[in-house]
Amino acid sequence: MSDTAPVDPPATVKCLVWDLDNTLWRGTLLEDEDVVLPDAVREVIVGLDARGILQSVCSRNSHDHAWARLRALGVADYFVVPEIGWGRKSDAVRRITEQLDFAPATIAFIDDQPAERAEVAHHLPEVRCYPAEDAVKLLGLPEFSPRSVTVDSRQRRTMYQAGFRRTDEQARHTGSHEDFLRSLEMVMSIGRATDDELTRVEELTLRTSQMNATGVHYPDEALRALLAHPGHEVLVTTLEDRFGPHGAVGVVLLEKHARAWHLRLLATSCRVVAFGVGTILLNWLADQAARAGVHLLADFRATGRNRMMEIAYRFAGLDDRPCDCRGGVSGGPGGSGGSGADVQLLHLVAGRRDAPTTVRLIAPDLTDPAPAGAGLPDRARRPGPVG
């Protein structure tokens, strides 16, 4: 029996910041126009991108000169918020961290110069620093190996790049916020989760805190139990617009009873709060419940971080008033926390709601039973949701 405590795996890196000269490519650009990108390094760049790990650049070079070379090498599109200039590298890494809104502990920096690594480590001690010779080893390190790679992970860079273009467009927009939302030509799709989408659902319940109605994490096994349990709906919401995909942005866990539908969880990504995704979901659910002739009940548990979700619930008309329909609702298959004494069961006498005006909504009719085999591994039984 070992008396050594188990070592927790290192936190996954969310962004790797590359130096260029003698790190990403061989040679120094100011001395040689024909610097070479080794095939092994190219493989690392492509591999990290496929795992959903963002990459950026921090280099002492002329920006236009270096960026042109990255384009010529066919890898410029892999890098977000590059910092190419002549200042301190710690300042550049800090700006990258702030632009991405990542914690410094999720950032890694790779450079061939020990002095540069030491300067970054001194000013940003949480940033993990690696020598250039470790570049070809990165794909084998645990901190660069996420536990799971979802559909959204594989398109994370594309989503961030679309987000930057969207933000720039909004800064130039002179009309109202509602006019801007309409100009995005958004399409919001709600679909019954398929087996291979459960990781996306689990990730949303785990990562979303401000817009999570209960703060409960539903692990994979709990979600599979819900999929197999009669009367339950596991719904995934995706969003896209003319700039590109937002990915999976919402999850709904709904239990259907004869007199009321029980909304066990609503969680939406904080990235889309400004687009009104939570309100659109609540209005759609209320409209579906009204069409089914049932009331809507919703779990809410204050977590100290989800005040915005409570406001959304109250604004949608959910309240504490008593109703006989509450008697038919009890706890069912749940997440790691389940229903408890600190969970409020809010109530709504559902009425028909107007369709959203800022987004085209594609959604199933919940008044019909889920198709046979919904959520089970046989993908041939039905198509998945858009996104």
mmCIF file of N, CA and C in Angstrom, residues 258-339:
data_model
loop_
_atom_site.group_PDB
_atom_site.id
_atom_site.type_symbol
_atom_site.label_atom_id
_atom_site.label_comp_id
_atom_site.label_asym_id
_atom_site.label_seq_id
_atom_site.Cartn_x
_atom_site.Cartn_y
_atom_site.Cartn_z
ATOM 1 N N ALA A 258 -48.938 14.762 -15.811
ATOM 2 C CA ALA A 258 -50.262 14.926 -16.407
ATOM 3 C C ALA A 258 -50.764 16.364 -16.300
ATOM 4 N N ARG A 259 -50.493 17.043 -15.160
ATOM 5 C CA ARG A 259 -51.040 18.391 -14.950
ATOM 6 C C ARG A 259 -49.991 19.481 -15.061
ATOM 7 N N ALA A 260 -48.734 19.101 -15.033
ATOM 8 C CA ALA A 260 -47.684 20.120 -15.083
ATOM 9 C C ALA A 260 -46.419 19.528 -15.700
ATOM 10 N N TRP A 261 -45.648 20.376 -16.353
ATOM 11 C CA TRP A 261 -44.315 20.021 -16.813
ATOM 12 C C TRP A 261 -43.314 20.598 -15.817
ATOM 13 N N HIS A 262 -42.358 19.778 -15.437
ATOM 14 C CA HIS A 262 -41.384 20.147 -14.407
ATOM 15 C C HIS A 262 -40.049 20.460 -15.074
ATOM 16 N N LEU A 263 -39.679 21.713 -15.093
ATOM 17 C CA LEU A 263 -38.399 22.143 -15.637
ATOM 18 C C LEU A 263 -37.335 21.936 -14.560
ATOM 19 N N ARG A 264 -36.639 20.825 -14.655
ATOM 20 C CA ARG A 264 -35.648 20.469 -13.640
ATOM 21 C C ARG A 264 -34.387 21.321 -13.769
ATOM 22 N N LEU A 265 -34.050 21.690 -14.993
ATOM 23 C CA LEU A 265 -32.858 22.515 -15.189
ATOM 24 C C LEU A 265 -32.973 23.308 -16.484
ATOM 25 N N LEU A 266 -32.630 24.575 -16.387
ATOM 26 C CA LEU A 266 -32.370 25.403 -17.566
ATOM 27 C C LEU A 266 -31.008 26.039 -17.352
ATOM 28 N N ALA A 267 -30.107 25.838 -18.284
ATOM 29 C CA ALA A 267 -28.776 26.441 -18.210
ATOM 30 C C ALA A 267 -28.416 26.962 -19.596
ATOM 31 N N THR A 268 -27.928 28.178 -19.648
ATOM 32 C CA THR A 268 -27.481 28.744 -20.913
ATOM 33 C C THR A 268 -26.078 29.308 -20.745
ATOM 34 N N SER A 269 -25.363 29.359 -21.848
ATOM 35 C CA SER A 269 -24.006 29.888 -21.818
ATOM 36 C C SER A 269 -24.029 31.388 -21.531
ATOM 37 N N CYS A 270 -23.080 31.829 -20.700
ATOM 38 C CA CYS A 270 -22.965 33.256 -20.416
ATOM 39 C C CYS A 270 -22.599 34.049 -21.668
ATOM 40 N N ARG A 271 -22.032 33.359 -22.675
ATOM 41 C CA ARG A 271 -21.631 34.040 -23.908
ATOM 42 C C ARG A 271 -22.808 34.628 -24.670
ATOM 43 N N VAL A 272 -24.014 34.104 -24.427
ATOM 44 C CA VAL A 272 -25.154 34.528 -25.242
ATOM 45 C C VAL A 272 -26.228 35.231 -24.418
ATOM 46 N N VAL A 273 -25.870 35.705 -23.236
ATOM 47 C CA VAL A 273 -26.835 36.441 -22.413
ATOM 48 C C VAL A 273 -27.395 37.634 -23.173
ATOM 49 N N ALA A 274 -26.520 38.372 -23.863
ATOM 50 C CA ALA A 274 -26.944 39.584 -24.569
ATOM 51 C C ALA A 274 -27.874 39.277 -25.736
ATOM 52 N N PHE A 275 -27.926 38.012 -26.164
ATOM 53 C CA PHE A 275 -28.787 37.647 -27.279
ATOM 54 C C PHE A 275 -30.161 37.154 -26.822
ATOM 55 N N GLY A 276 -30.371 37.100 -25.514
ATOM 56 C CA GLY A 276 -31.690 36.753 -24.988
ATOM 57 C C GLY A 276 -32.054 35.294 -25.099
ATOM 58 N N VAL A 277 -31.066 34.400 -25.143
ATOM 59 C CA VAL A 277 -31.348 32.980 -25.346
ATOM 60 C C VAL A 277 -32.194 32.414 -24.210
ATOM 61 N N GLY A 278 -31.881 32.762 -22.958
ATOM 62 C CA GLY A 278 -32.642 32.238 -21.829
ATOM 63 C C GLY A 278 -34.108 32.644 -21.885
ATOM 64 N N THR A 279 -34.364 33.903 -22.212
ATOM 65 C CA THR A 279 -35.748 34.389 -22.314
ATOM 66 C C THR A 279 -36.488 33.696 -23.443
ATOM 67 N N ILE A 280 -35.823 33.522 -24.575
ATOM 68 C CA ILE A 280 -36.461 32.844 -25.705
ATOM 69 C C ILE A 280 -36.820 31.407 -25.332
ATOM 70 N N LEU A 281 -35.908 30.711 -24.633
ATOM 71 C CA LEU A 281 -36.193 29.336 -24.209
ATOM 72 C C LEU A 281 -37.375 29.273 -23.255
ATOM 73 N N LEU A 282 -37.402 30.175 -22.280
ATOM 74 C CA LEU A 282 -38.501 30.171 -21.312
ATOM 75 C C LEU A 282 -39.836 30.463 -21.994
ATOM 76 N N ASN A 283 -39.870 31.430 -22.900
ATOM 77 C CA ASN A 283 -41.110 31.747 -23.610
ATOM 78 C C ASN A 283 -41.566 30.575 -24.470
ATOM 79 N N TRP A 284 -40.607 29.903 -25.109
ATOM 80 C CA TRP A 284 -40.964 28.739 -25.925
ATOM 81 C C TRP A 284 -41.533 27.618 -25.059
ATOM 82 N N LEU A 285 -40.896 27.368 -23.902
ATOM 83 C CA LEU A 285 -41.401 26.329 -23.006
ATOM 84 C C LEU A 285 -42.795 26.664 -22.487
ATOM 85 N N ALA A 286 -43.019 27.939 -22.129
ATOM 86 C CA ALA A 286 -44.337 28.357 -21.651
ATOM 87 C C ALA A 286 -45.381 28.171 -22.741
ATOM 88 N N ASP A 287 -45.023 28.501 -23.967
ATOM 89 C CA ASP A 287 -45.964 28.342 -25.077
ATOM 90 C C ASP A 287 -46.270 26.875 -25.328
ATOM 91 N N GLN A 288 -45.238 26.021 -25.259
ATOM 92 C CA GLN A 288 -45.458 24.592 -25.443
ATOM 93 C C GLN A 288 -46.348 24.024 -24.336
ATOM 94 N N ALA A 289 -46.116 24.459 -23.093
ATOM 95 C CA ALA A 289 -46.948 23.988 -21.984
ATOM 96 C C ALA A 289 -48.396 24.431 -22.161
ATOM 97 N N ALA A 290 -48.593 25.677 -22.623
ATOM 98 C CA ALA A 290 -49.954 26.169 -22.856
ATOM 99 C C ALA A 290 -50.646 25.339 -23.933
ATOM 100 N N ARG A 291 -49.915 25.005 -24.975
ATOM 101 C CA ARG A 291 -50.496 24.193 -26.046
ATOM 102 C C ARG A 291 -50.862 22.801 -25.536
ATOM 103 N N ALA A 292 -50.087 22.293 -24.561
ATOM 104 C CA ALA A 292 -50.372 20.970 -23.994
ATOM 105 C C ALA A 292 -51.441 21.028 -22.908
ATOM 106 N N GLY A 293 -51.835 22.251 -22.493
ATOM 107 C CA GLY A 293 -52.850 22.396 -21.454
ATOM 108 C C GLY A 293 -52.351 22.050 -20.063
ATOM 109 N N VAL A 294 -51.067 22.302 -19.795
ATOM 110 C CA VAL A 294 -50.496 22.008 -18.486
ATOM 111 C C VAL A 294 -49.843 23.262 -17.917
ATOM 112 N N HIS A 295 -49.621 23.244 -16.601
ATOM 113 C CA HIS A 295 -48.858 24.308 -15.955
ATOM 114 C C HIS A 295 -47.363 24.024 -16.114
ATOM 115 N N LEU A 296 -46.555 25.044 -15.822
ATOM 116 C CA LEU A 296 -45.111 24.885 -15.880
ATOM 117 C C LEU A 296 -44.538 25.098 -14.484
ATOM 118 N N LEU A 297 -43.787 24.133 -13.991
ATOM 119 C CA LEU A 297 -43.082 24.233 -12.720
ATOM 120 C C LEU A 297 -41.581 24.224 -13.008
ATOM 121 N N ALA A 298 -40.832 24.982 -12.234
ATOM 122 C CA ALA A 298 -39.397 25.081 -12.504
ATOM 123 C C ALA A 298 -38.603 25.095 -11.207
ATOM 124 N N ASP A 299 -37.579 24.252 -11.141
ATOM 125 C CA ASP A 299 -36.650 24.264 -10.014
ATOM 126 C C ASP A 299 -35.761 25.499 -10.087
ATOM 127 N N PHE A 300 -35.584 26.139 -8.932
ATOM 128 C CA PHE A 300 -34.587 27.205 -8.844
ATOM 129 C C PHE A 300 -33.895 27.112 -7.492
ATOM 130 N N ARG A 301 -32.569 27.172 -7.519
ATOM 131 C CA ARG A 301 -31.776 27.173 -6.285
ATOM 132 C C ARG A 301 -30.750 28.286 -6.389
ATOM 133 N N ALA A 302 -30.826 29.241 -5.484
ATOM 134 C CA ALA A 302 -29.879 30.352 -5.491
ATOM 135 C C ALA A 302 -28.487 29.842 -5.148
ATOM 136 N N THR A 303 -27.504 30.213 -5.950
ATOM 137 C CA THR A 303 -26.138 29.741 -5.740
ATOM 138 C C THR A 303 -25.178 30.870 -5.380
ATOM 139 N N GLY A 304 -25.662 32.111 -5.393
ATOM 140 C CA GLY A 304 -24.781 33.236 -5.162
ATOM 141 C C GLY A 304 -24.220 33.800 -6.459
ATOM 142 N N ARG A 305 -24.373 33.042 -7.543
ATOM 143 C CA ARG A 305 -23.876 33.494 -8.849
ATOM 144 C C ARG A 305 -24.953 33.560 -9.913
ATOM 145 N N ASN A 306 -26.135 33.008 -9.631
ATOM 146 C CA ASN A 306 -27.139 32.890 -10.683
ATOM 147 C C ASN A 306 -28.326 33.833 -10.504
ATOM 148 N N ARG A 307 -28.068 35.011 -9.941
ATOM 149 C CA ARG A 307 -29.131 35.992 -9.762
ATOM 150 C C ARG A 307 -29.784 36.363 -11.098
ATOM 151 N N MET A 308 -29.002 36.411 -12.170
ATOM 152 C CA MET A 308 -29.549 36.751 -13.481
ATOM 153 C C MET A 308 -30.587 35.734 -13.938
ATOM 154 N N MET A 309 -30.368 34.477 -13.621
ATOM 155 C CA MET A 309 -31.334 33.453 -14.002
ATOM 156 C C MET A 309 -32.613 33.580 -13.186
ATOM 157 N N GLU A 310 -32.490 33.915 -11.912
ATOM 158 C CA GLU A 310 -33.693 34.132 -11.101
ATOM 159 C C GLU A 310 -34.520 35.283 -11.675
ATOM 160 N N ILE A 311 -33.869 36.353 -12.080
ATOM 161 C CA ILE A 311 -34.573 37.482 -12.677
ATOM 162 C C ILE A 311 -35.294 37.040 -13.951
ATOM 163 N N ALA A 312 -34.618 36.225 -14.770
ATOM 164 C CA ALA A 312 -35.239 35.738 -16.006
ATOM 165 C C ALA A 312 -36.472 34.898 -15.698
ATOM 166 N N TYR A 313 -36.402 34.043 -14.671
ATOM 167 C CA TYR A 313 -37.548 33.225 -14.295
ATOM 168 C C TYR A 313 -38.710 34.099 -13.822
ATOM 169 N N ARG A 314 -38.412 35.053 -12.960
ATOM 170 C CA ARG A 314 -39.472 35.916 -12.437
ATOM 171 C C ARG A 314 -40.078 36.758 -13.553
ATOM 172 N N PHE A 315 -39.229 37.268 -14.452
ATOM 173 C CA PHE A 315 -39.718 38.101 -15.547
ATOM 174 C C PHE A 315 -40.610 37.288 -16.491
ATOM 175 N N ALA A 316 -40.346 35.988 -16.591
ATOM 176 C CA ALA A 316 -41.177 35.123 -17.433
ATOM 177 C C ALA A 316 -42.519 34.804 -16.789
ATOM 178 N N GLY A 317 -42.695 35.182 -15.515
ATOM 179 C CA GLY A 317 -43.964 34.976 -14.835
ATOM 180 C C GLY A 317 -43.964 33.858 -13.814
ATOM 181 N N LEU A 318 -42.849 33.182 -13.613
ATOM 182 C CA LEU A 318 -42.785 32.120 -12.611
ATOM 183 C C LEU A 318 -42.761 32.708 -11.210
ATOM 184 N N ASP A 319 -43.566 32.141 -10.299
ATOM 185 C CA ASP A 319 -43.650 32.684 -8.946
ATOM 186 C C ASP A 319 -43.873 31.567 -7.939
ATOM 187 N N ASP A 320 -44.131 31.956 -6.693
ATOM 188 C CA ASP A 320 -44.236 30.990 -5.598
ATOM 189 C C ASP A 320 -45.672 30.600 -5.260
ATOM 190 N N ARG A 321 -46.623 31.056 -6.017
ATOM 191 C CA ARG A 321 -48.016 30.839 -5.607
ATOM 192 C C ARG A 321 -48.363 29.354 -5.534
ATOM 193 N N PRO A 322 -49.232 28.984 -4.587
ATOM 194 C CA PRO A 322 -49.617 27.578 -4.443
ATOM 195 C C PRO A 322 -50.510 27.135 -5.604
ATOM 196 N N CYS A 323 -50.457 25.846 -5.897
ATOM 197 C CA CYS A 323 -51.316 25.279 -6.935
ATOM 198 C C CYS A 323 -51.388 23.775 -6.715
ATOM 199 N N ASP A 324 -52.542 23.201 -6.971
ATOM 200 C CA ASP A 324 -52.709 21.763 -6.789
ATOM 201 C C ASP A 324 -51.774 20.955 -7.685
ATOM 202 N N CYS A 325 -51.334 21.570 -8.802
ATOM 203 C CA CYS A 325 -50.482 20.815 -9.730
ATOM 204 C C CYS A 325 -49.136 20.460 -9.105
ATOM 205 N N ARG A 326 -48.743 21.170 -8.055
ATOM 206 C CA ARG A 326 -47.467 20.885 -7.402
ATOM 207 C C ARG A 326 -47.452 19.484 -6.775
ATOM 208 N N GLY A 327 -48.611 18.991 -6.362
ATOM 209 C CA GLY A 327 -48.669 17.715 -5.661
ATOM 210 C C GLY A 327 -48.239 16.542 -6.511
ATOM 211 N N GLY A 328 -48.309 16.689 -7.804
ATOM 212 C CA GLY A 328 -47.944 15.573 -8.671
ATOM 213 C C GLY A 328 -46.484 15.545 -9.052
ATOM 214 N N VAL A 329 -45.696 16.475 -8.505
ATOM 215 C CA VAL A 329 -44.291 16.581 -8.897
ATOM 216 C C VAL A 329 -43.420 16.113 -7.747
ATOM 217 N N SER A 330 -42.520 15.190 -8.044
ATOM 218 C CA SER A 330 -41.570 14.716 -7.042
ATOM 219 C C SER A 330 -40.218 14.562 -7.708
ATOM 220 N N GLY A 331 -39.191 14.317 -6.902
ATOM 221 C CA GLY A 331 -37.844 14.168 -7.443
ATOM 222 C C GLY A 331 -37.735 12.924 -8.307
ATOM 223 N N GLY A 332 -36.973 13.025 -9.373
ATOM 224 C CA GLY A 332 -36.724 11.893 -10.249
ATOM 225 C C GLY A 332 -35.236 11.730 -10.434
ATOM 226 N N PRO A 333 -34.815 11.087 -11.499
ATOM 227 C CA PRO A 333 -33.384 10.963 -11.756
ATOM 228 C C PRO A 333 -32.749 12.345 -11.824
ATOM 229 N N GLY A 334 -31.691 12.555 -11.086
ATOM 230 C CA GLY A 334 -31.128 13.900 -11.007
ATOM 231 C C GLY A 334 -29.642 13.930 -11.186
ATOM 232 N N GLY A 335 -29.067 15.106 -10.922
ATOM 233 C CA GLY A 335 -27.633 15.285 -11.080
ATOM 234 C C GLY A 335 -26.910 14.974 -9.787
ATOM 235 N N SER A 336 -25.721 15.568 -9.656
ATOM 236 C CA SER A 336 -24.899 15.270 -8.488
ATOM 237 C C SER A 336 -25.500 15.839 -7.223
ATOM 238 N N GLY A 337 -26.379 16.836 -7.372
ATOM 239 C CA GLY A 337 -26.994 17.416 -6.194
ATOM 240 C C GLY A 337 -28.438 16.992 -6.014
ATOM 241 N N GLY A 338 -29.153 16.787 -7.139
ATOM 242 C CA GLY A 338 -30.545 16.407 -7.060
ATOM 243 C C GLY A 338 -31.401 17.521 -6.499
ATOM 244 N N SER A 339 -32.680 17.230 -6.235
ATOM 245 C CA SER A 339 -33.578 18.193 -5.620
ATOM 246 C C SER A 339 -33.392 18.137 -4.119
#
